XYZ file of C-alpha atoms in Angstrom:
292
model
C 109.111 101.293 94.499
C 110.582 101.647 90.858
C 111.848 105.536 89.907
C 112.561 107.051 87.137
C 114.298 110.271 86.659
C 113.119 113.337 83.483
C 115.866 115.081 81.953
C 114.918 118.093 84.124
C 115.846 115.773 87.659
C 112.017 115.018 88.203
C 111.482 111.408 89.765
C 108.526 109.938 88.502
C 106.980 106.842 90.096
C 105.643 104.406 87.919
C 104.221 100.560 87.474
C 104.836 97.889 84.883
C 103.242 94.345 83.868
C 103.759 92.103 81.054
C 105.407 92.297 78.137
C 105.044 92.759 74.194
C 104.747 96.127 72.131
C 104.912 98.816 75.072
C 101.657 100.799 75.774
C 102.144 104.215 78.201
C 99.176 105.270 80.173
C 98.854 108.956 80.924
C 96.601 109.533 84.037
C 94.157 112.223 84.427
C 94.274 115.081 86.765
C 91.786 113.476 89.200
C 93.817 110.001 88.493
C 97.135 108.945 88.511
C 98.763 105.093 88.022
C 96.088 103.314 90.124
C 93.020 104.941 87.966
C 94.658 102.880 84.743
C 94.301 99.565 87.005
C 91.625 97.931 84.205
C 93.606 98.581 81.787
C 96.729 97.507 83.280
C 94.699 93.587 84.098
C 93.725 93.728 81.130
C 96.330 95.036 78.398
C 99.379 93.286 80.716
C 98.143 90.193 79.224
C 99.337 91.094 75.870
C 101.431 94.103 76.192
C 103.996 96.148 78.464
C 101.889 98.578 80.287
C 103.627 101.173 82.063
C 101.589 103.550 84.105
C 103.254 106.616 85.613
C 102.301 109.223 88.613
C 103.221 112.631 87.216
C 104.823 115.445 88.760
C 103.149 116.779 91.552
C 101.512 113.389 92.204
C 103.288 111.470 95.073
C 104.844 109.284 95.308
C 106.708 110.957 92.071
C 108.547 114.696 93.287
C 106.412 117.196 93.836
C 108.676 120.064 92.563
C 107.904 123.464 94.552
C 108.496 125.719 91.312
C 105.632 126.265 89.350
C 107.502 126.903 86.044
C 108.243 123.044 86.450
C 104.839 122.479 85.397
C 103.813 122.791 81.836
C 101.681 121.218 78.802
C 104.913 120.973 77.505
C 106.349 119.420 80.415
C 103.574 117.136 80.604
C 104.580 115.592 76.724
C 108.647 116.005 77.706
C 107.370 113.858 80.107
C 106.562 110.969 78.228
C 109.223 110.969 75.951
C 111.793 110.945 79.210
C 110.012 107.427 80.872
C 110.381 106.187 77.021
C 114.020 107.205 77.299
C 114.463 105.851 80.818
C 113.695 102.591 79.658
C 115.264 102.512 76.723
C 111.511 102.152 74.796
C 111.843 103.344 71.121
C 108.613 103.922 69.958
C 105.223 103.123 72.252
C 101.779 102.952 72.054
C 100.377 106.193 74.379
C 97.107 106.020 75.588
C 96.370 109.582 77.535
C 92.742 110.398 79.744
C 91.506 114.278 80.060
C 95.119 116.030 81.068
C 96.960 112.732 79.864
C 95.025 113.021 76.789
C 96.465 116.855 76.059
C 99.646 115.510 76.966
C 99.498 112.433 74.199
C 98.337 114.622 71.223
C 101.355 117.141 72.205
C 103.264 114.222 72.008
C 102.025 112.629 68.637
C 102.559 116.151 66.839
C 105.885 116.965 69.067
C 107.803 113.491 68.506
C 106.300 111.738 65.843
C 108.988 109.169 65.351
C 108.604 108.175 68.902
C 104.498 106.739 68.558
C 103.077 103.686 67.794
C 99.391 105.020 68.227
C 97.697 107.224 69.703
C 94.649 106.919 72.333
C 93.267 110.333 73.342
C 90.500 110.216 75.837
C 88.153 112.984 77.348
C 90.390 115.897 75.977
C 89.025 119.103 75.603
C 88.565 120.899 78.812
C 88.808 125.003 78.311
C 89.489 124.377 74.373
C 86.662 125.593 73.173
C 87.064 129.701 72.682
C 83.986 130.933 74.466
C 85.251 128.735 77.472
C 88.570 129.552 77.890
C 87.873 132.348 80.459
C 85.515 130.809 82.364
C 88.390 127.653 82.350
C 90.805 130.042 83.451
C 88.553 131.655 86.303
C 87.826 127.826 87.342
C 91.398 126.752 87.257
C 92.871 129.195 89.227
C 89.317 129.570 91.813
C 89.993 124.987 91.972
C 93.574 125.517 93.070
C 92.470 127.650 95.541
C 89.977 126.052 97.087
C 92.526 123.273 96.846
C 95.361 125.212 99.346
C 92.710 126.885 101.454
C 91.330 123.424 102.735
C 93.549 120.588 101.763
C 92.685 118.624 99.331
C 90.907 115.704 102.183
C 88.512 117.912 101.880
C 88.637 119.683 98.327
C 88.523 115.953 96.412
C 84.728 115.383 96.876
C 83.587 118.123 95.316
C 86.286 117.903 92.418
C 85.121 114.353 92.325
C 81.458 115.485 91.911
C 81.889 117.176 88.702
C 78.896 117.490 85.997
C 80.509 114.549 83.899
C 81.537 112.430 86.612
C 78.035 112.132 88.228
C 77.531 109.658 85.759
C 80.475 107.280 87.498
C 79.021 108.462 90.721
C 75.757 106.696 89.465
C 76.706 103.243 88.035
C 79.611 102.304 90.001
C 79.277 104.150 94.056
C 81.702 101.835 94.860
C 84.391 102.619 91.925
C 83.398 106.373 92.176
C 84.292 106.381 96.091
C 87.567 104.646 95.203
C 88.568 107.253 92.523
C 87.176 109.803 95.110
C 89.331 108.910 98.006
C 92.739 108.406 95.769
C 92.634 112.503 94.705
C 91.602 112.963 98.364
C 95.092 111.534 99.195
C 96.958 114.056 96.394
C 99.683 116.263 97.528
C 97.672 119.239 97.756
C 100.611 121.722 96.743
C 100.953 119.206 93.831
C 97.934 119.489 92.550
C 97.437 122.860 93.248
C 100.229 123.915 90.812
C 99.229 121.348 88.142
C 96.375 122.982 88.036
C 98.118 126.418 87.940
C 101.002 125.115 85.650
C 99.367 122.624 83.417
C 95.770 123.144 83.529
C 95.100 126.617 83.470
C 98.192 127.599 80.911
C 97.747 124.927 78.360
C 96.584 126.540 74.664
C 93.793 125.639 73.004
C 92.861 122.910 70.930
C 91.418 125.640 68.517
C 94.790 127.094 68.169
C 96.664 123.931 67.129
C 95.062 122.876 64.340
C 97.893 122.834 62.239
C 99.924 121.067 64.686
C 97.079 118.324 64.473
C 97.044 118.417 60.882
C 100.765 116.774 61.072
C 100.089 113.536 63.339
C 100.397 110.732 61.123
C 100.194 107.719 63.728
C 97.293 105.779 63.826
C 94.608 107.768 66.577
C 91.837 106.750 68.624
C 89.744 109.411 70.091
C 87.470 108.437 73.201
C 84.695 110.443 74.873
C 81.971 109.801 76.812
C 78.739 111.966 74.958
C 77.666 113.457 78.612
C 81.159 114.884 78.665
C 80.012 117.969 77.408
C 83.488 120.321 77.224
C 85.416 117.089 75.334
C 82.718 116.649 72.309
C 82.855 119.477 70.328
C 87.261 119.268 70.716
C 86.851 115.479 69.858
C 85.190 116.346 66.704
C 87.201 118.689 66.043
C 90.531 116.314 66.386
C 88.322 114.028 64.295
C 88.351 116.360 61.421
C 91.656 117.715 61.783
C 93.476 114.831 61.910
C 93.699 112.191 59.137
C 94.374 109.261 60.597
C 92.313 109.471 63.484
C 88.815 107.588 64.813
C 86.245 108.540 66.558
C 84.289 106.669 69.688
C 81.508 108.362 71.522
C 80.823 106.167 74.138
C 77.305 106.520 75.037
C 75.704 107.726 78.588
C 79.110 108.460 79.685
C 80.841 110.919 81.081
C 84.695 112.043 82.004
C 86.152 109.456 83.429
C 85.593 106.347 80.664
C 88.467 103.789 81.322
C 86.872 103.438 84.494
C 82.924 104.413 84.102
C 82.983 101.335 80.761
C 85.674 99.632 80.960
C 84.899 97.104 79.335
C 83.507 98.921 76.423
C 86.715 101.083 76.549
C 88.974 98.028 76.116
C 87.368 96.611 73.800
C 87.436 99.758 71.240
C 90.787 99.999 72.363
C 91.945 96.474 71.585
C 90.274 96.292 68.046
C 92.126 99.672 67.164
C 95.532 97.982 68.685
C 95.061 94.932 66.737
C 93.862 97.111 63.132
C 97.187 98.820 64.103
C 99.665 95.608 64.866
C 97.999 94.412 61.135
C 98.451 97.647 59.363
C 94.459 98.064 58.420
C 94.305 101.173 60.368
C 93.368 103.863 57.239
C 94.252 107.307 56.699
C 91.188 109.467 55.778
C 90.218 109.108 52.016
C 90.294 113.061 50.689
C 87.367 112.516 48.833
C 85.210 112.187 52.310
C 86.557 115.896 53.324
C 85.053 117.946 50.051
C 82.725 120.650 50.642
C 79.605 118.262 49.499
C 76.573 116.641 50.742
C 75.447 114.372 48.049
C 77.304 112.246 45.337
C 76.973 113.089 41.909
């Protein structure tokens, strides 16, 4: 079972196949390196995927400390399995908590990204959420020590924009549904208290945003109703960035579509790999409706 160890003495778990221009695939909180399976069959044909199990999700270390768990951990993160294998720059393609953790990433080590692919990110950014995503956090991880997460991971996995999974795909939806039922429930419990409930605002880093200059992709599924008004938001704030609402969708995309979610993502990979991906003409941002 391959290992890698963080600069902090974390051991991360973590697949690979194929080979090419690296891609990293950041798992979700209700995810971790089997919920990027698709992507893996289908990207390892042309790439090196590496998908990894974050902290707190066995088999990686589940560290008992809850200062080990962080948004900013989450992005050190990814830089350390790009320095464990000796990767210099890599595609990262993030989902919902993975997604947070790749635009950290893009504005923290810019020199270190191919692309960009944030997906369903925006949970408790808006301002007249963040409470209520605070009181939901911490009431979640709860729920999640009081009864074990066996038990917790059907309701988690029953979420408003993840009934939509639920709907097309029972079968993919149960799978999904009884991988977070198998989560380390102290794990989870303090990624939700260390990662989840802590991380700022989306609101509050719009100048960070403003700096990303690798090519972006932002994915979100329109039913996902906390991640569209952050995705537009990302849209406008950062200048090389695109925007994909897939529609009738909800959280959990890469899996719900994903075949419409690898084909967006290949065409952006390819306008990337031929250096047609564009930065934002100025001229579409003035304060206008009509020409002159």
């Amino acid at each position: 079972m391959p290992q890698l160890t963080t600069d902090d003495g974390v051991k991360l778990h973590y697949e690979e196949v194929g080979s090419g221009a690296p891609i990293i695939l950041v798992h979700e909180f209700a995810g971790d390196c089997r919920s990027w399976e698709p992507q893996m069959r289908y990207f390892g044909r042309l790439y090196r995927c590496i998908a990894y199990n974050a902290r707190g999700f066995t088999p990686s270390d589940v560290p008992e400390d809850v200062e080990k768990y962080s948004q900013a951990r989450a992005r050190d993160d990814i830089k350390a399995v790009l320095d464990a294998l000796r990767i210099d720059k890599a595609h990262v393609m993030g989902l919902s908590m993975g997604g947070f953790a790749t635009l950290h990433f893009g504005f923290t080590y810019p020199e270190r990204a191919l692309s960009l692919v944030i997906g369903g990110c925006g949970y408790g950014a808006s301002p007249d959420k963040r409470a209520q995503f605070a009181e939901e956090t911490e009431a979640t991880a709860r729920r999640f020590e009081e009864i074990g997460m066996s038990k917790a991971a059907m309701g988690y996995a029953l979420a408003p924009s993840r009934v939509q999974y639920q709907n097309k795909d029972p079968r993919g939806w149960k799978e999904l549904a009884d991988q977070l039922a198998g989560n380390s429930t102290r794990g989870s419990a303090l990624t939700m208290r260390g990662v989840q409930k802590r991380r700022p605002s989306l609101f509050d880093l719009v100048e960070q945003m403003k700096t990303i200059t690798a090519p972006t992709l932002i994915m979100t599924g329109d039913e996902d109703w906390p991640c569209l008004e952050p995705a537009l938001l990302m849209k406008r704030t950062i200048s090389t960035a695109g925007l994909v609402v897939m529609p009738n969708c909800g959280h959990a995309i890469n899996l719900e579509e994903p075949g419409a979610f690898n084909q967006h993502v290949a065409d952006f990979l390819h306008a990337v790999a031929e250096g047609r991906w564009p930065t934002r003409d100025p001229r579409a941002m003035v304060n206008a409706i009509l020409g002159k």
